[in-house]
């Protein structure tokens, strides 16, 4: 009997933790301070791969019940909580299913209702060969080994932090002209690596004839801003100068990245004409044909006064290493929102409204400003219930986002190849402004 009581108490504690975690996935328990990091760390996995949590919950219940947990009141309460958690996890799975419709609606609003007619896919060596479907979670984790045929190529003087990998199909001709996507990893400008991020997107594009380039860059606190953006620009310059040796088209280079990588993506795309951040390679054209930031940071000054915007303290202590008051111009110059311009390249911004690290209000504000100024399309997709880093795993949202980004870039590629009508700007397409 004592064993059953102990098992019941342990089961209740575990079930309570699981239930709180599911609640956090539905509605983050904290959006500011250290709590927001905990909400993210526990919530994004549960939100994106709830089936795995269902399996764990069922296994935990089986073990607890086999130890007699159900003979105690605590165990019975634990069983009820576990059942409620499983129901909630199934709800999270269903909650992600509209992602494809959300993305299609965003593309129609930003590119026009007939945008699918303008999508051009790159030529593939075996065009009659069936394209592999979106990979499973385990297959995605091995995507680097499958597609990164050229790894740890140096593009600058900073050792391994200036290395990049080139993802391509093994049968892609080295003298081809495949479209190119540069991937910039996230990690708060302090962490991260070219491995492990954007695998669903890159594997999807590479399978369809694209070349993807994933890069490292110097990190704080060892390095100080603007080292990060200098490295991104140097890497893009390398791509422009050398990607033809690997079968890529140096004249069609797009850029993407998530979180801090989304910030660097947007900042690079909007400042390519400014050679201030191109020391010793000022003569290289680093412009890109399109930018696709995922859950990016668009403003280091919090000019709109978002209550949940907590990035300034981190930037002052570890990245810029100076106070906002003393280095306001540095913060402002580092903000993509300060560089919106009429001739910006096409943008496709993606964000989740449950993001506890970068408030969705910041993405909405950036998109509004960019649409007011830019003559290029600005597409915006916002996912209800999605946390930060929703595209890391081969989840429902990540796979749908990969397909949507392919269509967006396909429209830009079609116009580049002269095979489609010019894409409509946001105002011409009548796209709604973010809430």
Coordinates of C-alpha atoms in Angstrom, one line a residue:
X1 CA 0.0 0.0 0.0
X2 CA 2.8 2.3 0.9
X3 CA 4.4 1.7 -2.5
X4 CA 1.1 2.6 -4.2
X5 CA 0.9 5.9 -2.3
X6 CA 4.5 6.8 -3.2
X7 CA 3.9 5.9 -6.8
X8 CA 0.7 7.9 -6.8
X9 CA 2.4 10.9 -5.4
X10 CA 5.2 10.8 -7.9
X11 CA 2.7 10.2 -10.7
X12 CA 0.6 13.2 -9.6
X13 CA 3.7 15.5 -9.5
X14 CA 4.8 14.3 -13.0
X15 CA 1.3 14.7 -14.4
X16 CA 0.9 18.2 -12.9
X17 CA 4.2 19.3 -14.5
X18 CA 3.0 17.9 -17.8
X19 CA -0.4 19.6 -17.5
X20 CA 1.3 23.0 -16.8
X21 CA 3.6 22.4 -19.8
X22 CA 0.6 21.9 -22.1
X23 CA -1.1 25.0 -20.7
X24 CA 2.1 26.9 -21.4
X25 CA 2.0 25.7 -25.0
X26 CA -1.5 27.1 -25.4
X27 CA -0.9 30.3 -23.5
X28 CA 2.7 31.1 -22.4
X29 CA 2.9 31.5 -18.7
X30 CA 5.4 34.3 -19.0
X31 CA 6.3 36.8 -21.7
X32 CA 8.9 38.9 -19.9
X33 CA 12.2 38.3 -18.1
X34 CA 13.7 35.0 -17.3
X35 CA 10.2 33.4 -17.3
X36 CA 9.8 34.1 -21.0
X37 CA 12.9 32.0 -21.7
X38 CA 11.5 29.1 -19.6
X39 CA 8.2 29.4 -21.4
X40 CA 9.9 29.2 -24.7
X41 CA 12.3 26.3 -23.8
X42 CA 9.4 24.1 -22.6
X43 CA 6.7 25.4 -24.9
X44 CA 8.1 25.3 -28.4
X45 CA 8.9 21.5 -28.4
X46 CA 5.4 20.8 -27.0
X47 CA 3.7 23.1 -29.5
X48 CA 5.5 21.7 -32.6
X49 CA 5.8 17.9 -31.8
X50 CA 2.9 17.2 -29.5
X51 CA 2.7 13.6 -30.7
X52 CA 6.0 12.9 -28.9
X53 CA 4.6 14.3 -25.7
X54 CA 1.5 12.1 -26.1
X55 CA 3.8 9.0 -26.3
X56 CA 5.7 10.1 -23.2
X57 CA 2.5 10.7 -21.2
X58 CA 1.1 7.3 -22.1
X59 CA 4.3 5.5 -21.3
X60 CA 4.6 7.4 -17.9
X61 CA 1.0 6.4 -17.1
X62 CA 1.6 2.8 -17.9
X63 CA 4.6 2.6 -15.6
X64 CA 2.8 4.5 -12.8
X65 CA -0.3 2.3 -13.0
X66 CA 1.9 -0.9 -13.0
X67 CA 3.3 0.3 -9.7
X68 CA -0.1 0.6 -8.1
X69 CA -0.5 4.4 -8.4
X70 CA -4.2 4.1 -9.2
X71 CA -4.9 2.7 -5.7
X72 CA -4.2 6.1 -4.1
X73 CA -6.2 9.3 -4.4
X74 CA -3.1 11.1 -5.7
X75 CA -2.6 8.5 -8.4
X76 CA -6.3 8.9 -9.5
X77 CA -5.8 12.7 -9.7
X78 CA -2.6 12.1 -11.7
X79 CA -4.5 9.9 -14.1
X80 CA -7.2 12.5 -14.6
X81 CA -4.5 15.2 -15.2
X82 CA -2.7 12.9 -17.6
X83 CA -5.8 12.3 -19.6
X84 CA -6.5 16.0 -19.8
X85 CA -2.9 16.6 -21.0
X86 CA -3.3 14.1 -23.7
X87 CA -6.5 15.7 -24.9
X88 CA -4.7 19.1 -24.8
X89 CA -1.8 17.7 -26.8
X90 CA -4.2 16.4 -29.5
X91 CA -5.7 19.8 -29.6
X92 CA -2.2 21.3 -30.2
X93 CA -1.8 19.0 -33.1
X94 CA -5.1 20.1 -34.6
X95 CA -4.2 23.7 -33.9
X96 CA -1.2 23.5 -36.2
X97 CA -3.1 22.1 -39.2
X98 CA -4.4 25.4 -40.6
X99 CA -0.8 26.5 -41.2
X100 CA -0.9 25.7 -44.9
X101 CA -4.1 27.7 -45.4
X102 CA -2.6 30.6 -43.4
X103 CA 0.5 30.7 -45.6
X104 CA -1.5 30.4 -48.8
X105 CA -3.7 33.3 -47.7
X106 CA -0.7 35.4 -46.9
X107 CA 0.9 34.7 -50.3
X108 CA -2.3 35.5 -52.1
X109 CA -2.6 38.7 -50.2
X110 CA 1.0 39.7 -50.8
X111 CA 1.6 38.4 -54.4
X112 CA -1.9 38.4 -55.9
X113 CA -4.6 35.7 -56.0
X114 CA -3.0 34.0 -59.1
X115 CA 0.5 33.9 -57.7
X116 CA 0.7 30.1 -58.2
X117 CA 0.8 30.8 -62.0
X118 CA 4.0 32.7 -61.6
X119 CA 6.0 30.2 -59.5
X120 CA 9.0 28.9 -61.5
X121 CA 10.9 25.9 -60.2
X122 CA 14.6 25.5 -61.0
X123 CA 15.6 22.8 -63.4
X124 CA 16.6 19.5 -61.8
X125 CA 19.0 16.9 -63.3
X126 CA 16.4 14.2 -63.1
X127 CA 13.3 16.2 -63.8
X128 CA 11.3 13.0 -64.3
X129 CA 12.4 11.5 -60.9
X130 CA 9.9 11.7 -58.1
X131 CA 10.8 14.4 -55.6
X132 CA 11.0 13.1 -52.1
X133 CA 8.2 14.2 -49.8
X134 CA 8.9 16.3 -46.7
X135 CA 11.2 14.3 -44.4
X136 CA 10.3 12.9 -41.1
X137 CA 11.8 14.3 -37.9
X138 CA 14.6 11.7 -37.8
X139 CA 15.3 12.1 -41.5
X140 CA 15.5 15.8 -41.1
X141 CA 18.1 15.5 -38.4
X142 CA 20.3 13.6 -40.9
X143 CA 19.7 16.1 -43.7
X144 CA 23.1 17.7 -43.2
X145 CA 24.9 14.4 -44.0
X146 CA 22.6 13.9 -47.0
X147 CA 23.0 17.3 -48.7
X148 CA 26.1 19.1 -47.3
X149 CA 28.6 17.8 -49.8
X150 CA 31.0 20.7 -49.2
X151 CA 31.5 21.5 -45.5
X152 CA 33.6 23.9 -43.4
X153 CA 34.6 26.2 -46.3
X154 CA 36.4 29.3 -45.1
X155 CA 35.0 32.6 -46.2
X156 CA 36.9 34.9 -43.9
X157 CA 39.8 35.2 -41.4
X158 CA 37.9 34.2 -38.2
X159 CA 38.6 30.4 -38.3
X160 CA 35.7 28.1 -37.7
X161 CA 33.3 31.1 -37.1
X162 CA 33.9 32.0 -40.7
X163 CA 33.1 28.6 -42.1
X164 CA 30.1 27.7 -44.3
X165 CA 28.5 24.6 -45.7
X166 CA 27.1 24.2 -49.2
X167 CA 24.0 22.1 -49.5
X168 CA 23.2 20.7 -52.9
X169 CA 21.8 17.6 -54.6
X170 CA 24.6 15.1 -55.4
X171 CA 23.6 15.0 -59.0
X172 CA 23.4 18.8 -59.5
X173 CA 25.9 19.7 -62.2
X174 CA 28.8 21.9 -60.9
X175 CA 28.5 24.1 -64.0
X176 CA 24.8 24.8 -63.5
X177 CA 23.0 27.9 -62.5
X178 CA 20.8 26.9 -59.6
X179 CA 19.1 29.6 -57.5
X180 CA 20.8 30.1 -54.1
X181 CA 19.5 30.6 -50.6
X182 CA 21.9 31.8 -47.7
X183 CA 20.9 30.6 -44.2
X184 CA 21.9 32.6 -41.1
X185 CA 21.5 30.8 -37.8
X186 CA 20.0 32.3 -34.7
X187 CA 21.1 32.2 -31.0
X188 CA 20.8 35.7 -29.6
X189 CA 24.0 36.8 -31.4
X190 CA 25.8 34.8 -28.7
X191 CA 25.2 31.1 -29.5
X192 CA 24.4 28.9 -32.4
X193 CA 26.0 27.1 -35.3
X194 CA 25.4 26.5 -39.0
X195 CA 24.3 23.0 -38.0
X196 CA 20.9 22.2 -36.6
X197 CA 18.7 25.1 -37.9
X198 CA 16.4 25.5 -40.9
X199 CA 16.9 21.8 -41.9
X200 CA 13.2 21.4 -43.0
X201 CA 13.5 24.4 -45.3
X202 CA 16.9 23.7 -46.7
X203 CA 16.3 20.0 -47.4
X204 CA 13.0 20.9 -49.1
X205 CA 14.7 23.4 -51.4
X206 CA 17.8 21.4 -52.1
X207 CA 15.7 18.3 -53.1
X208 CA 14.0 20.6 -55.6
X209 CA 17.1 21.9 -57.3
X210 CA 18.2 24.8 -55.1
X211 CA 21.6 25.4 -53.5
X212 CA 21.6 26.4 -49.8
X213 CA 24.6 27.9 -48.0
X214 CA 24.6 27.7 -44.2
X215 CA 27.1 29.9 -42.4
X216 CA 28.8 30.5 -39.1
X217 CA 29.6 34.0 -37.9
X218 CA 31.5 35.5 -34.9
X219 CA 29.5 35.5 -31.6
X220 CA 29.4 37.7 -28.6
X221 CA 30.6 38.2 -25.9
X222 CA 33.9 37.2 -27.4
X223 CA 33.1 39.4 -30.4
X224 CA 31.4 42.8 -30.3
X225 CA 28.8 44.2 -32.7
X226 CA 29.0 44.8 -35.6
X227 CA 31.2 41.7 -36.1
X228 CA 28.1 39.6 -36.7
X229 CA 26.7 41.6 -39.6
X230 CA 30.2 42.1 -41.1
X231 CA 30.6 38.3 -41.2
X232 CA 27.2 37.8 -42.9
X233 CA 28.0 40.4 -45.5
X234 CA 31.4 38.8 -46.0
X235 CA 29.8 35.4 -46.4
X236 CA 27.3 36.7 -49.0
X237 CA 30.2 38.4 -50.8
X238 CA 32.0 35.0 -50.9
X239 CA 28.8 33.4 -52.3
X240 CA 28.6 36.0 -55.0
X241 CA 32.2 35.4 -56.0
X242 CA 32.4 31.6 -55.7
X243 CA 29.0 29.9 -55.8
X244 CA 29.2 29.4 -59.6
X245 CA 32.0 26.9 -58.9
X246 CA 29.4 24.7 -57.2
X247 CA 26.6 25.1 -59.7
X248 CA 24.9 28.2 -58.3
X249 CA 23.8 31.4 -59.9
X250 CA 25.6 34.3 -58.3
X251 CA 23.0 36.7 -59.6
X252 CA 20.1 35.0 -57.8
X253 CA 21.0 34.9 -54.1
X254 CA 18.2 35.1 -51.5
X255 CA 18.7 35.1 -47.7
X256 CA 16.9 33.7 -44.7
X257 CA 17.4 33.1 -41.0
X258 CA 15.6 32.8 -37.7
X259 CA 15.6 35.0 -34.5
X260 CA 19.0 36.7 -34.4
X261 CA 19.5 35.2 -37.8
X262 CA 16.2 36.8 -38.9
X263 CA 17.6 40.1 -37.6
X264 CA 20.8 39.7 -39.6
X265 CA 18.8 38.6 -42.6
X266 CA 16.6 41.7 -42.6
X267 CA 19.4 44.0 -41.8
X268 CA 21.6 42.7 -44.6
X269 CA 18.9 42.8 -47.2
X270 CA 18.1 46.4 -46.3
X271 CA 21.7 47.7 -46.1
X272 CA 23.4 45.9 -49.0
X273 CA 23.8 49.2 -50.8
X274 CA 25.6 50.7 -47.8
X275 CA 29.3 49.5 -47.9
X276 CA 30.0 50.8 -44.4
X277 CA 29.9 47.2 -43.1
X278 CA 32.0 45.8 -45.9
X279 CA 35.6 46.5 -44.9
X280 CA 38.2 45.4 -47.4
X281 CA 35.5 44.2 -49.8
X282 CA 33.6 47.4 -50.5
X283 CA 33.6 46.8 -54.2
X284 CA 31.6 43.5 -54.0
X285 CA 27.8 43.7 -54.7
X286 CA 26.2 41.9 -51.7
X287 CA 22.6 42.6 -52.7
X288 CA 20.0 39.8 -52.4
X289 CA 16.9 39.2 -54.5
X290 CA 14.7 38.4 -51.5
X291 CA 14.7 38.1 -47.7
X292 CA 12.8 35.6 -45.6
X293 CA 13.2 36.3 -41.9
X294 CA 11.6 33.9 -39.4
X295 CA 10.6 35.4 -36.0
X296 CA 13.2 38.1 -36.5
X297 CA 14.3 40.9 -34.2
X298 CA 13.6 44.1 -36.2
X299 CA 14.2 46.9 -33.7
X300 CA 17.0 47.3 -31.1
X301 CA 15.6 50.6 -29.8
X302 CA 12.0 49.6 -29.0
X303 CA 10.8 52.7 -30.6
X304 CA 7.2 51.6 -30.3
X305 CA 7.5 50.9 -26.6
X306 CA 6.5 47.2 -26.6
X307 CA 6.1 46.2 -23.0
X308 CA 7.5 42.7 -23.6
X309 CA 10.6 43.8 -25.6
X310 CA 13.4 42.7 -23.3
X311 CA 16.4 42.5 -25.7
X312 CA 18.1 45.8 -24.7
X313 CA 19.6 44.5 -21.5
X314 CA 21.3 41.6 -23.3
X315 CA 22.6 43.9 -26.1
X316 CA 24.0 46.3 -23.6
X317 CA 25.8 43.7 -21.5
X318 CA 27.0 41.2 -24.1
X319 CA 26.7 42.3 -27.7
X320 CA 27.2 46.1 -28.0
X321 CA 28.8 46.3 -24.6
X322 CA 27.7 49.9 -24.1
X323 CA 24.6 51.5 -22.7
X324 CA 21.7 52.5 -24.8
X325 CA 22.0 56.1 -23.8
X326 CA 25.7 56.3 -24.8
X327 CA 25.4 54.2 -27.9
X328 CA 22.0 55.1 -29.2
X329 CA 23.2 55.5 -32.8
X330 CA 24.7 52.0 -32.7
X331 CA 21.4 50.5 -31.6
X332 CA 19.5 52.5 -34.2
X333 CA 21.9 51.6 -37.1
X334 CA 21.6 47.9 -36.1
X335 CA 17.8 48.0 -36.3
X336 CA 16.3 46.8 -39.7
X337 CA 13.3 49.1 -38.9
X338 CA 15.7 52.1 -39.3
X339 CA 16.6 51.0 -42.9
X340 CA 13.2 50.4 -44.6
X341 CA 13.5 51.8 -48.1
X342 CA 11.6 52.2 -51.3
X343 CA 13.8 49.8 -53.2
X344 CA 13.9 47.0 -50.6
X345 CA 13.9 43.5 -52.1
X346 CA 10.8 41.3 -51.6
X347 CA 10.2 40.2 -48.0
X348 CA 8.4 37.2 -46.5
X349 CA 8.2 37.6 -42.7
X350 CA 6.9 34.7 -40.6
X351 CA 6.1 34.9 -36.8
X352 CA 4.1 33.1 -34.2
X353 CA 1.8 35.0 -31.9
X354 CA 2.9 32.9 -28.9
X355 CA 6.5 34.0 -29.3
X356 CA 7.9 34.8 -25.8
X357 CA 11.4 35.8 -26.9
X358 CA 10.6 38.2 -29.7
X359 CA 7.1 39.9 -29.3
X360 CA 4.9 39.5 -32.4
X361 CA 4.1 43.2 -32.1
X362 CA 7.6 43.9 -33.3
X363 CA 7.1 41.9 -36.5
X364 CA 3.7 43.5 -37.1
X365 CA 5.3 47.0 -36.7
X366 CA 8.2 46.2 -39.1
X367 CA 5.8 44.8 -41.8
X368 CA 3.6 47.9 -41.5
X369 CA 6.6 50.2 -42.0
X370 CA 8.1 48.2 -44.8
X371 CA 4.7 48.1 -46.7
X372 CA 4.3 51.8 -46.3
X373 CA 7.7 52.5 -48.1
X374 CA 8.7 49.5 -50.2
X375 CA 7.6 49.0 -53.8
X376 CA 8.3 45.3 -53.6
X377 CA 6.0 42.7 -52.2
X378 CA 6.0 42.3 -48.4
X379 CA 4.3 39.0 -47.4
X380 CA 3.5 38.4 -43.7
X381 CA 2.3 35.1 -42.2
X382 CA 1.4 34.9 -38.5
X383 CA 0.7 31.5 -36.9
X384 CA -1.8 31.4 -34.0
X385 CA -0.3 29.3 -31.1
X386 CA 3.3 29.2 -32.6
X387 CA 6.3 29.8 -30.3
X388 CA 9.7 31.0 -31.2
X389 CA 11.7 28.6 -33.3
X390 CA 8.6 26.8 -34.7
X391 CA 10.5 25.8 -37.8
X392 CA 13.4 23.8 -36.1
X393 CA 11.7 20.4 -36.3
X394 CA 10.0 18.8 -39.2
X395 CA 6.6 19.8 -37.8
X396 CA 3.3 20.6 -39.5
X397 CA 4.1 24.3 -39.4
X398 CA 7.8 23.9 -40.4
X399 CA 6.9 21.7 -43.4
X400 CA 4.1 24.0 -44.5
X401 CA 6.4 27.0 -44.1
X402 CA 9.1 25.4 -46.2
X403 CA 6.7 24.8 -49.1
X404 CA 5.3 28.3 -48.8
X405 CA 8.9 29.8 -48.9
X406 CA 9.6 27.8 -52.0
X407 CA 6.5 29.2 -53.7
X408 CA 7.4 32.8 -52.6
X409 CA 11.0 32.4 -53.9
X410 CA 9.6 30.7 -57.0
X411 CA 7.6 33.8 -57.9
X412 CA 10.7 36.0 -57.4
X413 CA 12.7 33.5 -59.5
X414 CA 10.1 33.5 -62.2
X415 CA 10.3 37.2 -62.5
X416 CA 14.1 37.1 -62.5
X417 CA 14.0 34.6 -65.4
X418 CA 11.5 36.8 -67.3
X419 CA 8.8 34.1 -67.3
X420 CA 6.2 35.8 -65.2
X421 CA 4.5 39.1 -64.8
X422 CA 5.9 41.6 -62.3
X423 CA 4.6 40.7 -58.8
X424 CA 2.2 43.2 -57.3
X425 CA 3.3 45.3 -54.4
X426 CA 1.5 45.0 -51.1
X427 CA -0.7 48.0 -51.7
X428 CA -1.5 46.9 -55.3
X429 CA -2.5 43.5 -54.1
X430 CA -4.7 45.0 -51.4
X431 CA -3.1 42.9 -48.6
X432 CA -4.3 43.6 -45.1
X433 CA -2.0 45.3 -42.6
X434 CA -0.9 43.3 -39.6
X435 CA -3.1 43.8 -36.5

